[in-house]
XYZ file of C-alpha atoms in Angstrom:
665
model
C 0.000 0.000 0.000
C 1.184 3.516 -0.862
C 1.334 6.265 1.744
C -0.353 8.852 -0.478
C -2.647 8.746 -3.514
C -3.280 12.038 -5.285
C -6.248 12.278 -7.648
C -6.527 15.165 -10.119
C -9.507 15.658 -12.428
C -8.454 17.614 -15.500
C -10.519 19.384 -18.146
C -8.729 21.580 -20.715
C -6.280 23.190 -18.266
C -3.037 21.681 -19.528
C -0.736 24.535 -18.510
C -2.179 24.745 -14.989
C -1.865 20.976 -14.616
C 1.792 21.027 -15.737
C 2.566 23.673 -13.123
C 0.807 21.608 -10.453
C 2.714 18.449 -11.414
C 5.950 20.431 -11.252
C 5.142 21.551 -7.692
C 3.994 18.023 -6.725
C 7.279 16.558 -7.943
C 9.078 18.611 -5.314
C 6.447 18.252 -2.581
C 6.263 14.433 -2.877
C 10.018 13.886 -3.009
C 10.912 10.972 -0.698
C 7.239 10.047 -0.120
C 5.809 6.711 -1.232
C 3.051 8.117 -3.407
C 1.149 7.880 -6.674
C -0.508 10.504 -8.852
C -3.684 9.667 -10.771
C -4.951 12.097 -13.412
C -8.487 11.558 -14.680
C -8.946 13.510 -17.903
C -12.506 14.422 -18.884
C -12.073 14.457 -22.670
C -9.800 17.498 -22.826
C -9.157 18.937 -26.266
C -5.918 20.790 -25.436
C -3.520 17.832 -25.658
C -3.384 17.299 -21.885
C -3.213 13.489 -22.037
C -0.411 13.451 -24.602
C 1.803 15.986 -22.825
C 1.369 14.336 -19.400
C 2.264 10.928 -20.810
C 5.357 12.445 -22.416
C 6.630 14.640 -19.556
C 5.416 12.620 -16.555
C 5.343 8.937 -17.591
C 5.065 7.851 -13.942
C 1.637 9.538 -13.620
C -1.338 7.170 -13.983
C -3.740 8.610 -16.585
C -7.399 7.680 -17.048
C -8.551 9.229 -20.332
C -12.344 9.530 -20.558
C -14.008 9.802 -23.957
C -16.601 12.229 -22.563
C -17.019 14.530 -19.557
C -18.807 12.586 -16.778
C -18.417 15.430 -14.296
C -16.132 16.194 -11.356
C -17.594 13.710 -8.865
C -17.781 10.698 -11.180
C -14.245 11.330 -12.454
C -12.872 11.459 -8.900
C -14.661 8.198 -8.150
C -12.812 6.603 -11.090
C -9.530 7.608 -9.462
C -10.673 6.487 -6.003
C -11.456 2.991 -7.306
C -7.812 2.352 -8.249
C -6.082 4.429 -5.532
C -3.777 2.422 -3.255
C -2.855 5.096 -0.717
C -3.310 5.001 3.063
C -4.245 8.668 2.658
C -6.070 10.077 -0.354
C -5.792 13.644 -1.640
C -8.276 15.166 -4.089
C -6.711 18.259 -5.601
C -7.767 20.591 -8.406
C -5.494 20.925 -11.465
C -5.487 24.749 -11.254
C -3.487 24.780 -8.000
C 0.132 24.725 -6.859
C 1.427 23.362 -3.537
C 4.307 24.109 -1.204
C 7.216 21.713 -0.765
C 6.054 21.044 2.815
C 2.300 20.687 2.176
C 2.075 16.889 2.463
C 4.675 16.604 5.209
C 2.636 18.937 7.386
C -0.703 17.372 6.471
C 0.555 13.870 7.308
C 1.935 15.221 10.569
C -1.475 16.687 11.364
C -3.261 13.347 10.839
C -0.722 11.637 13.104
C -1.461 14.134 15.895
C -5.257 14.089 15.451
C -6.424 10.456 15.124
C -10.083 11.550 15.343
C -9.696 13.546 12.091
C -11.110 11.730 9.090
C -10.752 14.563 6.591
C -8.801 17.825 6.439
C -8.095 20.714 4.121
C -5.229 23.181 4.225
C -5.270 26.957 3.820
C -6.244 27.879 0.242
C -5.027 31.194 -1.151
C -6.214 33.296 -4.053
C -3.559 34.336 -6.599
C -3.213 37.701 -4.788
C -2.390 35.997 -1.492
C -5.771 36.504 0.193
C -7.646 33.630 1.829
C -10.110 31.765 -0.385
C -13.111 31.718 1.947
C -14.658 28.346 0.914
C -11.634 26.466 2.318
C -13.396 26.493 5.717
C -17.142 26.952 6.009
C -20.383 25.924 7.658
C -23.213 23.910 6.172
C -25.918 26.056 4.507
C -28.588 25.611 7.171
C -31.597 27.968 7.246
C -30.064 30.714 9.428
C -26.643 30.423 7.808
C -28.165 30.728 4.339
C -30.356 33.641 5.409
C -27.405 35.646 6.739
C -25.372 34.881 3.626
C -28.125 35.859 1.181
C -29.130 39.044 3.019
C -25.514 40.185 3.328
C -25.556 40.101 7.130
C -22.507 37.832 7.096
C -20.636 40.461 5.066
C -21.799 43.334 7.288
C -20.762 41.492 10.451
C -17.804 39.291 9.395
C -16.492 38.962 12.958
C -19.796 37.851 14.479
C -20.213 34.115 15.263
C -23.968 34.701 15.077
C -24.002 36.124 11.538
C -20.812 34.858 9.828
C -21.260 31.106 10.144
C -21.113 30.265 6.436
C -17.534 31.380 5.701
C -16.454 31.372 9.376
C -14.798 34.786 8.955
C -14.973 35.326 12.716
C -12.330 32.610 13.169
C -8.587 33.287 12.835
C -7.313 31.914 9.522
C -3.974 31.232 11.234
C -5.383 28.641 13.632
C -6.332 24.974 13.127
C -9.851 23.877 14.116
C -12.792 21.612 13.327
C -15.211 22.869 10.645
C -18.322 21.676 8.845
C -16.808 21.630 5.385
C -13.643 22.289 3.397
C -12.989 23.158 -0.243
C -13.031 20.558 -2.998
C -9.868 22.206 -4.332
C -7.905 20.269 -1.670
C -9.400 17.416 0.361
C -7.240 14.916 2.217
C -8.777 11.936 4.035
C -7.956 8.541 5.445
C -8.643 5.444 3.337
C -11.021 4.126 5.993
C -13.267 7.164 5.435
C -13.591 6.257 1.759
C -14.141 2.577 2.594
C -16.976 3.502 4.957
C -18.850 6.260 3.074
C -17.722 5.739 -0.527
C -16.802 8.491 -2.945
C -18.702 11.438 -4.348
C -22.419 11.279 -5.050
C -22.532 10.982 -8.886
C -25.742 13.028 -8.953
C -23.588 16.132 -8.462
C -21.996 17.044 -11.812
C -19.903 19.951 -10.511
C -20.172 21.937 -7.238
C -21.910 20.767 -4.079
C -20.216 17.371 -4.087
C -17.550 18.559 -1.628
C -20.211 19.762 0.836
C -22.026 16.456 0.447
C -18.842 14.432 1.071
C -18.027 16.466 4.197
C -21.594 16.054 5.465
C -21.505 12.253 5.014
C -18.032 12.083 6.611
C -19.347 13.688 9.794
C -22.505 11.591 9.781
C -20.205 8.544 9.801
C -18.569 9.798 13.006
C -15.373 11.345 11.589
C -14.251 14.942 12.122
C -13.379 17.478 9.417
C -10.576 19.990 10.047
C -9.116 23.161 8.590
C -5.295 23.130 8.866
C -3.588 26.514 8.813
C 0.152 25.820 8.771
C 0.502 24.982 5.079
C -1.231 26.286 1.987
C -1.912 25.965 -1.714
C -2.743 28.602 -4.335
C -5.966 27.989 -6.263
C -6.734 29.674 -9.595
C -10.456 29.248 -9.009
C -12.897 28.244 -11.731
C -10.488 27.761 -14.638
C -12.120 24.586 -16.013
C -15.561 26.181 -16.221
C -14.107 29.231 -17.984
C -12.831 26.932 -20.723
C -16.143 25.197 -21.280
C -19.548 26.199 -22.548
C -21.177 25.333 -19.218
C -23.338 27.851 -17.375
C -21.326 27.970 -14.158
C -23.936 29.901 -12.162
C -26.782 27.558 -13.141
C -24.757 24.426 -12.338
C -23.671 25.825 -8.954
C -27.184 26.627 -7.769
C -28.649 23.421 -9.176
C -26.054 21.589 -7.082
C -27.114 23.540 -3.989
C -30.752 22.568 -4.677
C -29.712 18.896 -4.720
C -27.772 19.270 -1.473
C -30.743 20.896 0.273
C -33.178 18.301 -1.026
C -30.915 15.419 0.011
C -30.016 16.518 3.536
C -32.649 19.022 4.728
C -35.899 17.812 3.148
C -37.137 16.414 6.485
C -38.321 19.912 7.404
C -40.638 21.698 4.962
C -39.814 25.062 6.536
C -36.072 24.463 6.331
C -36.293 23.358 2.706
C -38.475 26.361 1.803
C -36.063 28.840 3.420
C -33.031 27.266 1.784
C -34.648 26.994 -1.634
C -35.762 30.630 -1.438
C -32.250 31.683 -0.402
C -30.658 29.763 -3.283
C -33.129 31.180 -5.829
C -32.468 34.698 -4.527
C -28.698 34.178 -4.795
C -29.127 32.875 -8.337
C -31.133 35.972 -9.221
C -28.486 38.259 -7.703
C -25.773 36.374 -9.609
C -27.776 36.804 -12.833
C -28.067 40.561 -12.226
C -24.332 40.782 -11.585
C -23.400 38.906 -14.781
C -25.821 40.796 -17.027
C -25.700 44.183 -15.276
C -24.269 45.978 -18.319
C -26.984 44.605 -20.619
C -29.688 45.457 -18.057
C -28.287 48.980 -17.684
C -28.271 49.403 -21.485
C -31.881 48.243 -21.824
C -33.026 50.521 -19.008
C -31.260 53.627 -20.312
C -32.358 53.012 -23.916
C -35.966 52.619 -22.756
C -35.837 55.839 -20.718
C -34.077 57.853 -23.427
C -36.537 56.676 -26.095
C -39.467 57.808 -24.001
C -37.708 61.094 -23.235
C -36.874 61.674 -26.932
C -40.465 60.967 -27.969
C -41.727 63.419 -25.355
C -39.154 66.042 -26.430
C -40.079 65.582 -30.101
C -43.749 66.005 -29.211
C -42.989 69.297 -27.433
C -40.648 70.573 -30.152
C -43.250 69.978 -32.873
C -46.115 71.700 -31.027
C -47.851 74.189 -33.274
C -51.290 75.288 -34.358
C -51.404 72.213 -36.575
C -50.048 69.736 -33.989
C -51.542 69.954 -30.490
C -49.712 66.979 -29.044
C -50.696 63.370 -28.357
C -54.314 62.821 -27.213
C -54.661 62.312 -23.454
C -56.332 58.951 -24.018
C -53.096 57.360 -25.352
C -50.816 58.766 -22.634
C -48.640 57.217 -21.143
C -48.864 54.173 -23.481
C -47.766 56.175 -26.505
C -44.382 56.637 -24.766
C -44.098 53.154 -23.236
C -45.066 50.853 -26.137
C -42.775 52.352 -28.857
C -39.909 52.446 -26.337
C -40.488 48.777 -25.554
C -40.629 47.898 -29.266
C -37.325 49.671 -29.949
C -35.666 47.781 -27.081
C -36.944 44.491 -28.569
C -35.577 45.462 -32.012
C -32.222 46.404 -30.450
C -32.150 43.070 -28.646
C -32.571 41.158 -31.906
C -29.834 43.354 -33.431
C -27.407 42.172 -30.721
C -27.077 45.588 -29.061
C -27.288 44.287 -25.497
C -24.118 42.429 -24.591
C -23.017 41.540 -21.066
C -19.458 42.741 -21.722
C -19.507 45.509 -24.312
C -21.416 48.585 -25.504
C -21.749 48.453 -29.284
C -22.317 51.829 -30.944
C -22.376 50.422 -34.489
C -25.100 47.877 -33.670
C -27.011 50.588 -31.810
C -27.105 52.787 -34.930
C -28.169 49.835 -37.106
C -31.002 49.003 -34.692
C -32.205 52.628 -34.718
C -32.436 52.522 -38.504
C -34.375 49.258 -38.340
C -36.593 50.622 -35.571
C -37.486 53.738 -37.542
C -38.447 51.685 -40.611
C -40.516 49.199 -38.577
C -42.386 51.803 -36.488
C -43.028 53.966 -39.554
C -44.416 50.942 -41.382
C -46.713 50.048 -38.478
C -48.359 53.482 -38.654
C -49.462 52.716 -42.221
C -51.390 49.664 -41.044
C -52.661 51.108 -37.758
C -54.037 54.456 -38.883
C -55.572 55.183 -35.476
C -52.035 55.410 -34.043
C -50.463 57.360 -36.902
C -50.527 60.625 -34.987
C -47.463 62.299 -36.531
C -44.664 60.854 -38.611
C -42.794 64.145 -38.157
C -42.674 63.529 -34.382
C -41.364 60.016 -35.041
C -38.677 61.395 -37.363
C -37.579 64.008 -34.789
C -37.524 61.280 -32.122
C -35.100 59.146 -34.106
C -32.937 62.146 -35.037
C -32.565 62.825 -31.301
C -31.880 59.151 -30.571
C -29.089 58.996 -33.184
C -27.188 61.428 -30.960
C -28.412 60.452 -27.468
C -28.014 56.641 -27.511
C -24.460 56.590 -28.965
C -23.522 59.567 -26.748
C -24.308 57.876 -23.441
C -22.378 54.813 -24.601
C -19.361 56.938 -25.558
C -19.432 58.726 -22.178
C -19.545 55.405 -20.305
C -16.644 54.065 -22.367
C -14.473 57.171 -22.020
C -15.267 58.252 -18.436
C -16.042 54.972 -16.638
C -14.135 52.575 -18.964
C -17.347 50.525 -19.047
C -18.196 48.217 -21.937
C -14.746 48.456 -23.484
C -13.143 45.173 -24.537
C -9.528 46.201 -24.846
C -6.264 44.274 -24.878
C -4.076 43.900 -21.829
C -1.926 46.978 -21.499
C 1.687 47.093 -20.530
C 2.198 46.846 -16.768
C 5.259 47.313 -14.616
C 6.645 43.804 -14.258
C 9.321 42.328 -12.032
C 10.834 38.864 -12.487
C 11.999 37.006 -9.404
C 15.401 35.592 -10.289
C 18.675 36.919 -11.698
C 20.249 33.814 -13.202
C 20.231 32.446 -16.750
C 16.671 31.120 -16.440
C 15.234 34.498 -15.360
C 17.252 36.287 -18.021
C 15.927 33.931 -20.709
C 12.370 34.554 -19.479
C 12.862 38.356 -19.516
C 14.144 38.268 -23.087
C 11.227 36.099 -24.157
C 8.719 38.480 -22.575
C 10.241 41.442 -24.388
C 10.213 39.672 -27.731
C 6.623 38.375 -27.700
C 3.987 40.304 -29.649
C 0.872 38.580 -28.272
C 1.126 40.853 -25.217
C 3.371 43.690 -24.109
C 5.483 43.715 -20.976
C 7.330 46.501 -19.227
C 10.206 44.677 -17.549
C 10.996 47.050 -14.689
C 13.736 44.762 -13.407
C 14.769 41.551 -11.682
C 14.618 40.601 -8.003
C 17.573 38.644 -6.648
C 16.717 35.384 -4.840
C 19.959 35.495 -2.884
C 21.647 32.851 -5.005
C 24.844 34.518 -6.171
C 25.849 31.598 -8.348
C 25.170 32.238 -12.014
C 23.808 35.756 -11.473
C 23.812 37.539 -14.849
C 20.671 39.674 -14.920
C 22.228 42.977 -13.895
C 24.192 43.297 -17.131
C 21.045 43.564 -19.255
C 18.196 44.258 -16.821
C 18.175 46.333 -13.656
C 18.336 44.348 -10.391
C 15.776 46.001 -8.105
C 16.940 44.339 -4.906
C 16.764 41.121 -2.905
C 13.678 39.104 -1.929
C 14.488 40.056 1.681
C 13.042 43.481 0.822
C 10.337 42.151 -1.502
C 7.426 44.145 -0.075
C 9.414 47.403 -0.198
C 10.465 46.743 -3.821
C 6.812 46.298 -4.826
C 5.903 49.657 -3.265
C 8.972 51.663 -4.310
C 8.876 50.627 -7.978
C 5.050 50.504 -8.281
C 5.224 46.890 -9.466
C 1.893 45.633 -10.868
C 2.917 42.116 -11.916
C 5.424 39.677 -10.419
C 6.575 36.631 -12.384
C 8.338 33.800 -10.579
C 10.968 31.860 -12.481
C 10.270 28.442 -10.946
C 13.798 27.238 -11.743
C 15.307 29.825 -9.404
C 12.960 29.962 -6.417
C 11.306 27.274 -4.317
C 7.531 27.014 -4.064
C 7.835 27.607 -0.308
C 9.540 30.928 -1.028
C 6.892 31.807 -3.620
C 4.112 31.240 -1.098
C 5.931 33.307 1.499
C 6.308 36.260 -0.869
C 2.679 36.034 -2.033
C 1.469 36.022 1.584
C 3.802 38.914 2.440
C 2.254 41.079 -0.286
C -1.360 40.302 0.565
C -3.507 43.402 0.081
C -1.258 45.038 -2.511
C -2.630 45.426 -6.076
C -0.176 42.931 -7.573
C -0.772 39.982 -9.884
C 1.467 36.972 -9.330
C 2.331 34.613 -12.167
C 4.460 31.471 -12.381
C 6.512 30.698 -15.478
C 6.324 27.119 -16.714
C 9.592 25.237 -16.481
C 10.081 25.482 -20.244
C 9.099 29.186 -20.215
C 6.489 28.518 -22.888
C 3.652 29.937 -20.810
C 2.776 31.929 -17.694
C 0.109 30.871 -15.196
C -1.648 33.489 -13.115
C -4.981 34.919 -11.985
C -6.983 32.228 -13.774
C -5.365 32.948 -17.096
C -2.693 31.571 -19.379
C -0.267 33.764 -21.285
C 1.417 31.867 -24.084
C 4.927 33.074 -24.887
C 5.707 31.091 -28.011
C 4.411 33.240 -30.864
C 3.287 31.594 -34.073
C 5.199 32.490 -37.234
C 4.172 35.788 -38.805
C 1.868 35.271 -41.755
C -0.353 37.704 -43.654
C -2.935 37.662 -40.900
C -6.149 39.683 -40.897
C -5.548 41.904 -37.879
C -8.111 44.419 -36.583
C -6.287 47.229 -38.384
C -7.160 45.712 -41.775
C -10.846 44.976 -41.128
C -13.332 47.319 -42.909
C -15.227 48.243 -39.720
C -12.058 49.260 -37.869
C -10.623 51.034 -40.919
C -13.827 53.031 -41.308
C -13.878 54.070 -37.655
C -10.219 55.032 -37.783
C -10.782 57.090 -40.965
C -13.626 59.073 -39.351
C -11.646 59.630 -36.148
C -8.570 60.835 -38.064
C -10.398 63.293 -40.298
C -12.986 64.647 -37.847
C -10.455 65.260 -35.059
C -7.861 66.622 -37.489
C -10.334 69.115 -38.987
C -11.259 70.267 -35.469
C -7.570 70.700 -34.511
C -6.795 72.426 -37.793
C -9.604 74.978 -37.308
C -9.350 75.691 -33.575
C -5.825 74.766 -32.393
C -3.476 74.804 -35.380
C -3.538 78.625 -35.977
C -2.627 79.439 -32.355
C 0.081 76.746 -32.270
C 1.581 77.993 -35.539
C 1.640 81.657 -34.438
C 2.979 80.719 -30.988
C 5.837 78.685 -32.445
C 6.820 81.584 -34.748
C 6.806 84.125 -31.918
C 8.676 81.999 -29.354
C 10.907 80.200 -31.835
C 10.384 76.967 -29.875
C 8.391 73.861 -30.678
C 7.410 71.608 -27.803
C 6.147 68.072 -28.368
C 2.498 69.151 -28.403
C 3.199 71.975 -30.900
C 5.045 69.539 -33.179
C 2.097 67.159 -32.938
C -0.384 69.902 -33.905
C 1.768 71.199 -36.762
C 1.871 67.657 -38.206
C -1.945 67.486 -38.531
C -1.883 68.390 -42.278
C -0.034 65.107 -42.870
C -3.053 63.275 -41.438
C -5.480 65.158 -43.675
C -3.305 64.455 -46.704
C -3.393 60.729 -45.918
C 0.336 60.411 -45.220
C -0.091 59.648 -41.520
C -2.675 58.706 -38.903
C -3.242 60.261 -35.474
C -2.447 56.885 -33.909
C -0.491 54.122 -35.594
C 2.717 52.105 -35.807
C 6.183 53.628 -35.676
C 7.973 54.474 -38.910
C 10.657 51.884 -38.190
C 8.285 48.939 -38.756
C 9.759 46.584 -41.336
C 7.258 43.717 -41.634
C 6.959 43.624 -45.397
C 3.621 42.533 -46.804
C 1.802 42.794 -43.453
C -0.520 45.809 -43.263
C -0.028 47.541 -39.911
C -1.782 50.798 -40.743
C -0.455 54.241 -41.623
C 2.435 55.561 -39.520
C 1.062 57.356 -36.468
C 1.873 60.781 -35.069
C 1.690 58.826 -31.831
C 1.120 55.222 -30.796
C 2.121 52.545 -28.307
C 5.717 53.258 -29.281
C 5.227 56.746 -27.786
C 3.144 55.998 -24.675
C 5.027 52.911 -23.457
C 8.429 52.947 -21.831
C 10.621 51.180 -24.369
C 14.160 51.196 -25.645
C 13.769 53.327 -28.795
C 16.939 51.790 -30.173
C 15.558 48.271 -29.894
C 14.048 47.551 -33.322
C 12.610 44.195 -32.259
C 10.700 45.733 -29.347
C 9.250 48.476 -31.573
C 8.190 45.849 -34.122
C 6.483 43.847 -31.388
C 4.538 46.908 -30.231
C 3.498 47.651 -33.819
C 2.232 44.077 -34.282
C 0.408 44.208 -30.936
C -1.281 47.470 -31.935
C -2.328 46.208 -35.382
C -3.713 43.010 -33.872
C -5.802 44.762 -31.192
C -6.601 48.110 -32.835
C -10.013 49.619 -32.234
C -11.259 53.187 -31.935
C -11.305 53.047 -28.118
C -7.705 51.894 -27.960
C -6.869 54.809 -30.301
C -8.668 57.290 -28.037
C -6.862 55.848 -25.008
C -3.441 56.112 -26.681
C -4.186 59.626 -27.949
C -5.259 60.775 -24.481
C -2.153 59.310 -22.847
C 0.058 60.821 -25.556
C -1.285 64.347 -25.114
C -0.952 64.044 -21.326
C 2.637 62.855 -21.744
C 3.439 65.806 -24.037
C 2.729 68.218 -21.175
C 4.724 66.305 -18.556
C 8.268 67.480 -17.962
C 10.933 65.011 -19.025
C 12.233 64.589 -15.482
C 8.727 63.652 -14.283
C 8.600 60.786 -16.773
C 11.699 59.100 -15.420
């Protein structure tokens, strides 16, 4: 019999799984253990790469996706360990995780199951790693927000146990399915997961049955894992919210159905939470529908008032308020069919198309329903107002609140932990990739002097002993760990140390082909450059860029250019902003664009747009002598170009033109 059996259910998270297996290799060193991966029909090559890189791992390759619980049961049936660990693929563990967990079970013979501390990628505690069962009062306080208002109250905060110290070990109702460790005799007595749970709820059910069998469940504080929560569901077409609350319904029905009152309260709480979750997911679409409805009614009322005359006395009282409500509702329906209402973006183009369709449809209806054909002139004025009002509120939300803008990841101040050859190779790779842009602020020394080379090419910001201070002093926004140069124990320590700071932590795969962090994968191996159809070459984007260039340039030429020209002649000096303004005629002549690639781009045959008076090459901190880096920025811009990115770059450029050089350093 083995000491430990680890079971991992994988679904399309190859890179996360590889990082986990890398951390397990170190954590299980010297332990008699086995690793079982159950793959639920992944389409990302997970099975092939595991078999190649980790031949000692036992792989069960399913031809379909039977769900989380059933897949774990497949692994449990062949597991030979005295202790069994169920662990999610989107996690990483410390080198001491299993040593400390085994030590805990030795000291607490009454413990049948235990979970360790689970951290979010930013170092904060992932609350579900220790929680109470969703009884009636617990569910009520959770749903009403009382548990959030009074997180330190044992009376109100029983679901996530936030009144308990996360740095203590104690008995709990339930632990997270991301990491569950239990004795073999627990499995032999209660069996595995209930197969009725496809995903979510099965961990609560297993904990509940464990305690019913007379075993205790514990939260262990002195070791931890990092969990990139929800990655498998993000890579599938499953409705995560629906599946979660359906699972909670099953749990309530199975364990609390003996009391009609209890079941009613819990079912009501779950339905309310599902409704709140729906509102949160679709809040942008709901906001758009609401504002469009209000503005349509307002525009119709304004048109009615504007057209008042001896000939037109206004809408008859008998049709008010329905004359404002029904057409507004019809326009919202038309906009919905036109795809205007998206949960992530605010589409101005689709909005204008839907207004055109709405005008035609409502005008046509008046021909068939003569009793409602009060005034086509009022309808025309209404839509003329809407052509300005509906796009305008969307533009304001995009520009002021950055709402509804789907834009590429921007360059953030990045530090790499490591100064040796591995970290240096990673830094070079990050600078050369064009799928994303990285501002390598510098390297952080791990204290290993041997093989240190980073300082010759990249600035060494300091030692990990002063990690927290380095993050603050250099305004670091992203930290990337080179796993070849720092232990997982050290990684966890640094992540915990920086808890509360706005920093994203990522781990580079051992082959530096990808980065794992914050439930996302960044691939670093770019495909070969072909004649790809980037945004910059698409008709819709080209049209928007053309209008932006000419409309803004005409405005600058009429209202700013004369003063800039006269001022430069009088003073004899030309600042960056003056030079920008005096170059506007080149935009109107078609030689340049307001925003575009740098002149030094040399990708022949690949359309990157007209050279810009400004662009990412101007706003980002780059080595202007590094041709490869400029080319990468130009490719990145062409690939992700849209009018909102252009506005953003233009705004940053103008702001930068007025900042003194010494303030930019």
